[in-house]
Amino acid sequence: MGVTPRDTALAQREGERERGGKKGGMASRHGNALEDELCCPVCGHILREPVVLSCTHRFCKACLEGSWGPNGASRECPLCCRRSSLDQLLVSAVLERACQALRTEKRLRDPEACGQHGEKLTLFCLDELLPVCDACQYTPNHKAHRLYRLEEAAQDCKEELKNALVPLQEKLNLFNKTKLNYDLTADHIKSQAKHTERQIQEEFEKLHKFLREEEEARIAILKKEEADKSEMIQQKMGGMDKEIAYITNSIRDIKQELRSEDIAFLQNYRATITRTWNTVKDPEMASGALIDVAKHLGNLKYSIWEKMQEIIQYTPVTLDPNTSADCFMVSEDLTVVQSYKERFRLPDNPERFDISAEMLGSEGFSSGRHSWEVDVRGNTYWVIGIAKDSINRKGKHVLTPAEGFWTIRLRNGEYKACSAPWLPLNMAREPEVIRITLDMDRGKVSFHDPRERVPLFTFTDIISPRVFPYFCTACKLHPLRILPRRLSVTHEHHGA
């Protein structure tokens, strides 16, 4: 079959477009009309292997063969039904180039066109997760792939993406929550530092005040000793002045008598010689007249430190506010914990208990023997003892040795040891103070009422490299108080 003048004009138009002979505006005006002319009436896509019948209608070779049926029995134009006299379908090279040029143009100006074929994207490849055109499904790249309609794919993929958004949103919420907690932590750090600095200054001011008062008192004692001994020396010197004046006058009078005539001298001799008989004691330096420097300076620092024990208290266990539940108020010296109805705004750091009203001591124990006393007077709900350093600080806890807790408790008027199972404690009387004695070397902890000799309870199964003092209270009226211990100084004497 020959090429018609219309085909030649189409080819020339596409050639000019490829060479840039036409302005972009003019090309866009003819774009839609050209696309209609180069579309297959059967499949609706740009012609592939275009064939022109004698009636001038154009079709894709595959579409036309499919329309004619097996062996080309029909051989009628699908549009005008005019029978074709062609024995063989020949592909128009000119139209093929024009169609290829159109596909290239569509790829450039249409984002929804197939990048390879320029056709409209109508399918979705499940294997590569990419939209493709009808022509792609016959290419080697997608021949064995799973393809289905674009509309259905978009709906299914949107549902899948919505489901995928859920964990991402949860992750975002978690990060935002954690960031807020970091913001709270940063503010809390500043507050802690400021508050702790003020407490340090106050404690040192107390020490400075004590030292200043002690300095003033000791200097006052020194000044008094200086005044007393200076007054004594002045009195001694006043007495000596009288003796010196008497002796000086006697010497003068005797010398004057020695210059007298014999008769006058002898007449006064008895009175004169008598004056020499009044013996005056020899002057002596007073003992203890000097300042007792050793009394003021000897072991001065030690003496002050020893006296300082009257104002200093030692507590064998202190509380760790960074582990405190947000319902607790902890005293400034870290020895008293009080439970409140209100919740305080605290960072949710990993060390902090987040649900139960619990907290730990500030120092853990790995070895040795340790003891501390807790004042529980008036408190109607408390748990005290020790806990593993590895316990989870989040969520509720089962207070048993298997879970890492060795404790006793008071609740609803019942005293119990938190063993497995919990056992009642035989109390002779309601305790005011509980003494906890921990022996890490022997793996046991005992609880006593200091007024009684018999232990309230003893755990002998402590298996942990390190434990911390443990405190829990839900009583809103009375706190738990760790009692101080008096310090004593002993002197070591070495024999000769």
mmCIF file of C-alpha atoms in Angstrom, residues 154-490:
data_model
loop_
_atom_site.group_PDB
_atom_site.id
_atom_site.type_symbol
_atom_site.label_atom_id
_atom_site.label_comp_id
_atom_site.label_asym_id
_atom_site.label_seq_id
_atom_site.Cartn_x
_atom_site.Cartn_y
_atom_site.Cartn_z
ATOM 1 C CA ALA A 154 -4.518 3.708 43.864
ATOM 2 C CA GLN A 155 -7.351 2.833 46.243
ATOM 3 C CA ASP A 156 -5.565 -0.223 47.635
ATOM 4 C CA CYS A 157 -2.235 1.612 47.968
ATOM 5 C CA LYS A 158 -3.896 4.530 49.730
ATOM 6 C CA GLU A 159 -5.433 2.130 52.235
ATOM 7 C CA GLU A 160 -2.077 0.462 52.735
ATOM 8 C CA LEU A 161 -0.393 3.837 53.158
ATOM 9 C CA LYS A 162 -3.028 4.895 55.681
ATOM 10 C CA ASN A 163 -2.240 1.765 57.670
ATOM 11 C CA ALA A 164 1.472 2.507 57.354
ATOM 12 C CA LEU A 165 0.849 6.009 58.696
ATOM 13 C CA VAL A 166 -0.419 4.641 62.017
ATOM 14 C CA PRO A 167 2.948 3.426 63.388
ATOM 15 C CA LEU A 168 4.652 6.507 61.955
ATOM 16 C CA GLN A 169 2.172 8.767 63.728
ATOM 17 C CA GLU A 170 2.664 6.781 66.918
ATOM 18 C CA LYS A 171 6.427 7.124 66.517
ATOM 19 C CA LEU A 172 6.052 10.871 65.930
ATOM 20 C CA ASN A 173 3.853 11.202 69.007
ATOM 21 C CA LEU A 174 6.452 9.277 71.016
ATOM 22 C CA PHE A 175 9.253 11.546 69.805
ATOM 23 C CA ASN A 176 7.204 14.669 70.545
ATOM 24 C CA LYS A 177 6.381 13.342 74.005
ATOM 25 C CA THR A 178 10.028 12.500 74.647
ATOM 26 C CA LYS A 179 11.093 15.942 73.415
ATOM 27 C CA LEU A 180 8.621 17.576 75.785
ATOM 28 C CA ASN A 181 10.075 15.447 78.565
ATOM 29 C CA TYR A 182 13.560 16.599 77.570
ATOM 30 C CA ASP A 183 12.350 20.208 77.714
ATOM 31 C CA LEU A 184 10.944 19.518 81.177
ATOM 32 C CA THR A 185 14.210 17.809 82.134
ATOM 33 C CA ALA A 186 16.249 20.826 81.002
ATOM 34 C CA ASP A 187 14.080 23.157 83.095
ATOM 35 C CA HIS A 188 14.260 20.742 86.022
ATOM 36 C CA ILE A 189 18.062 20.615 85.787
ATOM 37 C CA LYS A 190 18.217 24.409 86.051
ATOM 38 C CA SER A 191 15.804 24.365 88.977
ATOM 39 C CA GLN A 192 17.761 21.570 90.689
ATOM 40 C CA ALA A 193 21.071 23.366 90.211
ATOM 41 C CA LYS A 194 19.691 26.669 91.517
ATOM 42 C CA HIS A 195 17.989 25.032 94.491
ATOM 43 C CA THR A 196 21.032 22.886 95.314
ATOM 44 C CA GLU A 197 23.369 25.882 95.042
ATOM 45 C CA ARG A 198 21.179 27.791 97.482
ATOM 46 C CA GLN A 199 21.189 24.869 99.915
ATOM 47 C CA ILE A 200 24.976 24.515 99.676
ATOM 48 C CA GLN A 201 25.349 28.217 100.398
ATOM 49 C CA GLU A 202 22.983 27.958 103.362
ATOM 50 C CA GLU A 203 24.806 24.942 104.808
ATOM 51 C CA PHE A 204 28.176 26.611 104.400
ATOM 52 C CA GLU A 205 26.780 29.795 105.901
ATOM 53 C CA LYS A 206 25.821 27.771 108.976
ATOM 54 C CA LEU A 207 29.369 26.435 109.155
ATOM 55 C CA HIS A 208 30.807 29.890 108.567
ATOM 56 C CA LYS A 209 28.577 31.300 111.292
ATOM 57 C CA PHE A 210 29.676 28.582 113.702
ATOM 58 C CA LEU A 211 33.336 29.195 112.854
ATOM 59 C CA ARG A 212 32.961 32.954 113.154
ATOM 60 C CA GLU A 213 31.273 32.617 116.545
ATOM 61 C CA GLU A 214 33.866 30.092 117.683
ATOM 62 C CA GLU A 215 36.640 32.401 116.480
ATOM 63 C CA GLU A 216 35.126 35.360 118.315
ATOM 64 C CA ALA A 217 34.667 33.324 121.497
ATOM 65 C CA ARG A 218 38.233 32.021 121.476
ATOM 66 C CA ILE A 219 39.678 35.454 120.724
ATOM 67 C CA ALA A 220 37.559 36.885 123.582
ATOM 68 C CA ILE A 221 39.034 34.268 125.946
ATOM 69 C CA LEU A 222 42.521 35.167 124.723
ATOM 70 C CA LYS A 223 41.868 38.893 125.246
ATOM 71 C CA LYS A 224 40.565 38.278 128.759
ATOM 72 C CA GLU A 225 43.662 36.249 129.634
ATOM 73 C CA GLU A 226 45.807 39.004 128.202
ATOM 74 C CA ALA A 227 43.980 41.630 130.280
ATOM 75 C CA ASP A 228 44.114 39.562 133.497
ATOM 76 C CA LYS A 229 47.809 38.825 133.218
ATOM 77 C CA SER A 230 48.652 42.371 132.183
ATOM 78 C CA GLU A 231 46.774 43.636 135.271
ATOM 79 C CA MET A 232 48.673 41.160 137.473
ATOM 80 C CA ILE A 233 52.002 42.355 136.063
ATOM 81 C CA GLN A 234 50.989 45.966 136.666
ATOM 82 C CA GLN A 235 50.151 45.166 140.275
ATOM 83 C CA LYS A 236 53.466 43.394 140.712
ATOM 84 C CA MET A 237 55.266 46.324 139.194
ATOM 85 C CA GLY A 238 53.371 48.782 141.467
ATOM 86 C CA GLY A 239 54.540 46.892 144.574
ATOM 87 C CA MET A 240 58.086 46.842 143.308
ATOM 88 C CA ASP A 241 58.035 50.622 142.788
ATOM 89 C CA LYS A 242 57.287 51.089 146.521
ATOM 90 C CA GLU A 243 60.125 48.775 147.513
ATOM 91 C CA ILE A 244 62.511 50.529 145.167
ATOM 92 C CA ALA A 245 61.550 53.958 146.576
ATOM 93 C CA TYR A 246 62.053 52.747 150.201
ATOM 94 C CA ILE A 247 65.448 51.229 149.425
ATOM 95 C CA THR A 248 66.513 54.305 147.459
ATOM 96 C CA ASN A 249 65.576 56.651 150.343
ATOM 97 C CA SER A 250 67.371 54.457 152.881
ATOM 98 C CA ILE A 251 70.536 54.473 150.791
ATOM 99 C CA ARG A 252 70.359 58.251 150.453
ATOM 100 C CA ASP A 253 69.852 58.799 154.203
ATOM 101 C CA ILE A 254 72.662 56.411 155.184
ATOM 102 C CA LYS A 255 75.055 58.121 152.787
ATOM 103 C CA GLN A 256 74.092 61.450 154.327
ATOM 104 C CA GLU A 257 74.768 60.146 157.882
ATOM 105 C CA LEU A 258 78.151 58.900 156.796
ATOM 106 C CA ARG A 259 79.082 62.474 156.022
ATOM 107 C CA SER A 260 78.067 63.733 159.550
ATOM 108 C CA GLU A 261 80.420 64.572 162.438
ATOM 109 C CA ASP A 262 81.321 61.745 164.718
ATOM 110 C CA ILE A 263 79.205 62.801 167.686
ATOM 111 C CA ALA A 264 76.161 63.534 165.490
ATOM 112 C CA PHE A 265 76.761 60.315 163.556
ATOM 113 C CA LEU A 266 76.927 58.235 166.684
ATOM 114 C CA GLN A 267 73.924 59.936 168.174
ATOM 115 C CA ASN A 268 71.882 58.886 165.062
ATOM 116 C CA TYR A 269 73.654 55.598 164.561
ATOM 117 C CA ARG A 270 71.046 53.433 166.263
ATOM 118 C CA ALA A 271 68.217 54.764 164.130
ATOM 119 C CA THR A 272 70.348 54.567 161.014
ATOM 120 C CA ILE A 273 71.524 51.016 161.508
ATOM 121 C CA THR A 274 68.008 49.939 162.378
ATOM 122 C CA ARG A 275 66.866 50.909 158.860
ATOM 123 C CA THR A 276 69.350 48.476 157.368
ATOM 124 C CA TRP A 277 67.854 45.699 159.497
ATOM 125 C CA ASN A 278 64.451 45.948 157.669
ATOM 126 C CA THR A 279 65.239 43.310 155.066
ATOM 127 C CA VAL A 280 63.306 43.343 151.834
ATOM 128 C CA LYS A 281 62.622 40.064 150.028
ATOM 129 C CA ASP A 282 64.375 39.579 146.736
ATOM 130 C CA PRO A 283 62.120 40.265 143.753
ATOM 131 C CA GLU A 284 60.847 37.200 141.829
ATOM 132 C CA MET A 285 59.129 36.765 138.454
ATOM 133 C CA ALA A 286 55.530 35.638 138.808
ATOM 134 C CA SER A 287 54.840 32.074 137.641
ATOM 135 C CA GLY A 288 52.252 31.661 134.882
ATOM 136 C CA ALA A 289 52.520 35.258 133.843
ATOM 137 C CA LEU A 290 52.730 34.478 130.086
ATOM 138 C CA ILE A 291 49.847 33.752 127.710
ATOM 139 C CA ASP A 292 49.033 30.022 127.615
ATOM 140 C CA VAL A 293 49.600 29.715 123.868
ATOM 141 C CA ALA A 294 49.325 25.914 123.887
ATOM 142 C CA LYS A 295 45.867 26.133 125.444
ATOM 143 C CA HIS A 296 44.678 28.374 122.606
ATOM 144 C CA LEU A 297 46.452 26.767 119.653
ATOM 145 C CA GLY A 298 47.056 23.169 120.658
ATOM 146 C CA ASN A 299 44.858 20.850 118.469
ATOM 147 C CA LEU A 300 42.831 23.941 117.557
ATOM 148 C CA LYS A 301 41.283 22.484 114.392
ATOM 149 C CA TYR A 302 40.527 19.196 116.089
ATOM 150 C CA SER A 303 38.933 20.944 119.076
ATOM 151 C CA ILE A 304 36.756 23.005 116.755
ATOM 152 C CA TRP A 305 35.802 19.926 114.705
ATOM 153 C CA GLU A 306 34.962 18.003 117.861
ATOM 154 C CA LYS A 307 32.725 20.819 119.043
ATOM 155 C CA MET A 308 31.240 21.085 115.543
ATOM 156 C CA GLN A 309 29.664 17.670 116.069
ATOM 157 C CA GLU A 310 27.112 19.383 118.286
ATOM 158 C CA ILE A 311 25.623 21.071 115.203
ATOM 159 C CA ILE A 312 26.363 18.365 112.619
ATOM 160 C CA GLN A 313 24.220 15.289 112.133
ATOM 161 C CA TYR A 314 25.202 12.173 110.220
ATOM 162 C CA THR A 315 22.535 10.171 108.426
ATOM 163 C CA PRO A 316 23.693 6.732 107.222
ATOM 164 C CA VAL A 317 21.127 6.736 104.394
ATOM 165 C CA THR A 318 19.814 9.659 102.358
ATOM 166 C CA LEU A 319 17.036 9.731 99.767
ATOM 167 C CA ASP A 320 17.558 10.054 96.012
ATOM 168 C CA PRO A 321 15.061 12.665 94.699
ATOM 169 C CA ASN A 322 15.747 11.574 91.104
ATOM 170 C CA THR A 323 13.995 8.252 91.859
ATOM 171 C CA SER A 324 11.083 9.867 93.690
ATOM 172 C CA ALA A 325 7.516 9.367 92.480
ATOM 173 C CA ASP A 326 5.797 12.604 91.480
ATOM 174 C CA CYS A 327 3.530 12.495 94.562
ATOM 175 C CA PHE A 328 6.464 12.838 96.989
ATOM 176 C CA MET A 329 7.939 15.889 98.665
ATOM 177 C CA VAL A 330 11.488 15.335 99.901
ATOM 178 C CA SER A 331 13.090 17.456 102.608
ATOM 179 C CA GLU A 332 16.087 19.609 101.778
ATOM 180 C CA ASP A 333 18.447 17.399 103.784
ATOM 181 C CA LEU A 334 17.112 14.340 101.895
ATOM 182 C CA THR A 335 16.034 12.474 105.041
ATOM 183 C CA VAL A 336 12.223 12.962 105.068
ATOM 184 C CA VAL A 337 9.664 11.887 102.446
ATOM 185 C CA GLN A 338 6.009 12.976 102.541
ATOM 186 C CA SER A 339 3.226 11.746 100.256
ATOM 187 C CA TYR A 340 0.787 14.341 98.841
ATOM 188 C CA LYS A 341 -2.507 14.205 96.954
ATOM 189 C CA GLU A 342 -1.242 16.566 94.278
ATOM 190 C CA ARG A 343 1.200 15.515 91.583
ATOM 191 C CA PHE A 344 4.361 17.479 91.010
ATOM 192 C CA ARG A 345 5.646 18.158 87.497
ATOM 193 C CA LEU A 346 8.827 16.088 87.288
ATOM 194 C CA PRO A 347 10.800 14.677 84.324
ATOM 195 C CA ASP A 348 10.030 11.062 83.475
ATOM 196 C CA ASN A 349 13.700 10.057 83.635
ATOM 197 C CA PRO A 350 14.591 6.327 83.581
ATOM 198 C CA GLU A 351 15.524 6.288 87.283
ATOM 199 C CA ARG A 352 12.155 7.607 88.481
ATOM 200 C CA PHE A 353 9.209 5.472 89.648
ATOM 201 C CA ASP A 354 6.226 6.540 87.526
ATOM 202 C CA ILE A 355 3.132 4.895 89.056
ATOM 203 C CA SER A 356 3.588 3.669 92.617
ATOM 204 C CA ALA A 357 4.558 5.962 95.496
ATOM 205 C CA GLU A 358 8.124 4.634 95.696
ATOM 206 C CA MET A 359 11.706 5.841 95.845
ATOM 207 C CA LEU A 360 15.225 4.609 96.609
ATOM 208 C CA GLY A 361 18.136 5.689 98.734
ATOM 209 C CA SER A 362 20.939 7.642 97.113
ATOM 210 C CA GLU A 363 23.682 5.086 97.773
ATOM 211 C CA GLY A 364 23.739 1.402 96.918
ATOM 212 C CA PHE A 365 25.521 -1.319 98.871
ATOM 213 C CA SER A 366 27.604 -4.135 97.371
ATOM 214 C CA SER A 367 29.381 -5.447 100.453
ATOM 215 C CA GLY A 368 29.791 -4.945 104.191
ATOM 216 C CA ARG A 369 27.375 -4.361 107.047
ATOM 217 C CA HIS A 370 25.064 -1.346 107.092
ATOM 218 C CA SER A 371 22.298 -0.123 109.374
ATOM 219 C CA TRP A 372 19.759 2.696 109.387
ATOM 220 C CA GLU A 373 16.589 3.583 111.280
ATOM 221 C CA VAL A 374 13.289 4.883 109.912
ATOM 222 C CA ASP A 375 10.796 6.812 112.047
ATOM 223 C CA VAL A 376 7.326 5.491 111.128
ATOM 224 C CA ARG A 377 5.307 7.109 113.936
ATOM 225 C CA GLY A 378 1.778 8.021 112.838
ATOM 226 C CA ASN A 379 2.297 6.700 109.299
ATOM 227 C CA THR A 380 -0.510 4.268 108.402
ATOM 228 C CA TYR A 381 0.786 2.984 105.046
ATOM 229 C CA TRP A 382 4.460 2.276 104.526
ATOM 230 C CA VAL A 383 6.839 -0.249 102.964
ATOM 231 C CA ILE A 384 10.558 -0.182 103.814
ATOM 232 C CA GLY A 385 13.543 -2.419 103.129
ATOM 233 C CA ILE A 386 15.894 -2.915 100.195
ATOM 234 C CA ALA A 387 15.567 -3.475 96.435
ATOM 235 C CA LYS A 388 17.798 -4.637 93.596
ATOM 236 C CA ASP A 389 19.503 -1.888 91.633
ATOM 237 C CA SER A 390 18.192 -3.507 88.413
ATOM 238 C CA ILE A 391 14.453 -3.317 89.212
ATOM 239 C CA ASN A 392 12.247 -1.702 86.600
ATOM 240 C CA ARG A 393 11.217 1.739 87.827
ATOM 241 C CA LYS A 394 8.153 1.884 85.543
ATOM 242 C CA GLY A 395 4.771 0.284 86.222
ATOM 243 C CA LYS A 396 3.513 -1.572 89.272
ATOM 244 C CA HIS A 397 5.630 -4.030 91.232
ATOM 245 C CA VAL A 398 5.084 -7.282 93.078
ATOM 246 C CA LEU A 399 6.990 -6.858 96.336
ATOM 247 C CA THR A 400 8.624 -10.256 96.714
ATOM 248 C CA PRO A 401 12.258 -11.423 96.827
ATOM 249 C CA ALA A 402 11.791 -13.105 93.440
ATOM 250 C CA GLU A 403 11.065 -9.657 91.961
ATOM 251 C CA GLY A 404 14.047 -8.079 93.745
ATOM 252 C CA PHE A 405 12.388 -6.639 96.896
ATOM 253 C CA TRP A 406 13.119 -7.556 100.524
ATOM 254 C CA THR A 407 10.695 -5.447 102.567
ATOM 255 C CA ILE A 408 8.137 -5.288 105.378
ATOM 256 C CA ARG A 409 4.983 -3.186 105.333
ATOM 257 C CA LEU A 410 2.081 -1.689 107.240
ATOM 258 C CA ARG A 411 -1.303 -1.411 105.501
ATOM 259 C CA ASN A 412 -4.841 -1.390 106.877
ATOM 260 C CA GLY A 413 -3.401 -1.886 110.333
ATOM 261 C CA GLU A 414 -1.657 -5.163 109.351
ATOM 262 C CA TYR A 415 2.102 -5.632 109.622
ATOM 263 C CA LYS A 416 3.480 -8.149 107.128
ATOM 264 C CA ALA A 417 6.767 -9.368 105.706
ATOM 265 C CA CYS A 418 6.679 -9.193 101.902
ATOM 266 C CA SER A 419 7.964 -12.722 101.435
ATOM 267 C CA ALA A 420 6.431 -15.386 99.220
ATOM 268 C CA PRO A 421 3.774 -15.777 100.496
ATOM 269 C CA TRP A 422 3.499 -12.677 102.660
ATOM 270 C CA LEU A 423 3.702 -13.462 106.376
ATOM 271 C CA PRO A 424 2.187 -11.551 109.325
ATOM 272 C CA LEU A 425 4.621 -9.946 111.799
ATOM 273 C CA ASN A 426 4.205 -10.617 115.491
ATOM 274 C CA MET A 427 4.329 -7.180 117.077
ATOM 275 C CA ALA A 428 4.513 -6.896 120.862
ATOM 276 C CA ARG A 429 3.558 -3.244 120.447
ATOM 277 C CA GLU A 430 3.166 -0.747 117.656
ATOM 278 C CA PRO A 431 6.658 0.282 116.520
ATOM 279 C CA GLU A 432 7.754 3.894 116.365
ATOM 280 C CA VAL A 433 11.087 3.223 114.716
ATOM 281 C CA ILE A 434 12.195 0.370 112.467
ATOM 282 C CA ARG A 435 15.890 -0.478 112.385
ATOM 283 C CA ILE A 436 17.108 -2.112 109.163
ATOM 284 C CA THR A 437 20.363 -4.067 109.345
ATOM 285 C CA LEU A 438 21.864 -5.203 106.056
ATOM 286 C CA ASP A 439 24.721 -7.718 105.838
ATOM 287 C CA MET A 440 25.661 -8.004 102.173
ATOM 288 C CA ASP A 441 28.520 -10.428 102.870
ATOM 289 C CA ARG A 442 26.069 -12.933 104.388
ATOM 290 C CA GLY A 443 23.191 -12.054 102.050
ATOM 291 C CA LYS A 444 20.647 -11.146 104.723
ATOM 292 C CA VAL A 445 18.652 -8.186 105.986
ATOM 293 C CA SER A 446 16.912 -7.929 109.376
ATOM 294 C CA PHE A 447 14.185 -5.631 110.701
ATOM 295 C CA HIS A 448 14.050 -4.680 114.394
ATOM 296 C CA ASP A 449 12.110 -2.514 116.785
ATOM 297 C CA PRO A 450 15.008 -0.868 118.691
ATOM 298 C CA ARG A 451 13.017 -1.319 121.917
ATOM 299 C CA GLU A 452 12.865 -5.081 121.385
ATOM 300 C CA ARG A 453 15.694 -7.620 121.228
ATOM 301 C CA VAL A 454 13.970 -10.067 118.913
ATOM 302 C CA PRO A 455 14.019 -9.301 115.143
ATOM 303 C CA LEU A 456 10.657 -8.627 113.526
ATOM 304 C CA PHE A 457 11.737 -10.522 110.413
ATOM 305 C CA THR A 458 14.908 -11.605 108.611
ATOM 306 C CA PHE A 459 15.448 -12.326 104.907
ATOM 307 C CA THR A 460 18.366 -14.662 104.207
ATOM 308 C CA ASP A 461 18.126 -14.990 100.432
ATOM 309 C CA ILE A 462 19.549 -11.737 99.074
ATOM 310 C CA ILE A 463 21.028 -12.530 95.672
ATOM 311 C CA SER A 464 22.049 -9.292 93.998
ATOM 312 C CA PRO A 465 25.389 -7.619 93.252
ATOM 313 C CA ARG A 466 24.024 -4.330 94.559
ATOM 314 C CA VAL A 467 20.953 -3.188 96.514
ATOM 315 C CA PHE A 468 19.459 0.179 97.471
ATOM 316 C CA PRO A 469 17.378 1.226 100.482
ATOM 317 C CA TYR A 470 13.711 1.183 99.443
ATOM 318 C CA PHE A 471 10.856 3.407 100.657
ATOM 319 C CA CYS A 472 7.141 3.488 99.873
ATOM 320 C CA THR A 473 4.403 5.481 101.610
ATOM 321 C CA ALA A 474 0.845 6.485 100.755
ATOM 322 C CA CYS A 475 0.037 8.163 104.079
ATOM 323 C CA LYS A 476 -0.814 11.833 103.487
ATOM 324 C CA LEU A 477 -0.638 12.867 107.166
ATOM 325 C CA HIS A 478 2.716 11.640 108.430
ATOM 326 C CA PRO A 479 6.052 11.245 106.622
ATOM 327 C CA LEU A 480 8.787 8.645 106.805
ATOM 328 C CA ARG A 481 11.934 10.017 108.432
ATOM 329 C CA ILE A 482 15.439 8.556 108.322
ATOM 330 C CA LEU A 483 16.935 9.182 111.745
ATOM 331 C CA PRO A 484 20.389 10.708 112.204
ATOM 332 C CA ARG A 485 23.142 8.950 114.100
ATOM 333 C CA ARG A 486 25.359 10.636 116.690
ATOM 334 C CA LEU A 487 29.048 10.795 115.909
ATOM 335 C CA SER A 488 31.635 9.826 118.501
ATOM 336 C CA VAL A 489 35.385 10.442 118.473
ATOM 337 C CA THR A 490 37.783 7.979 120.053
#
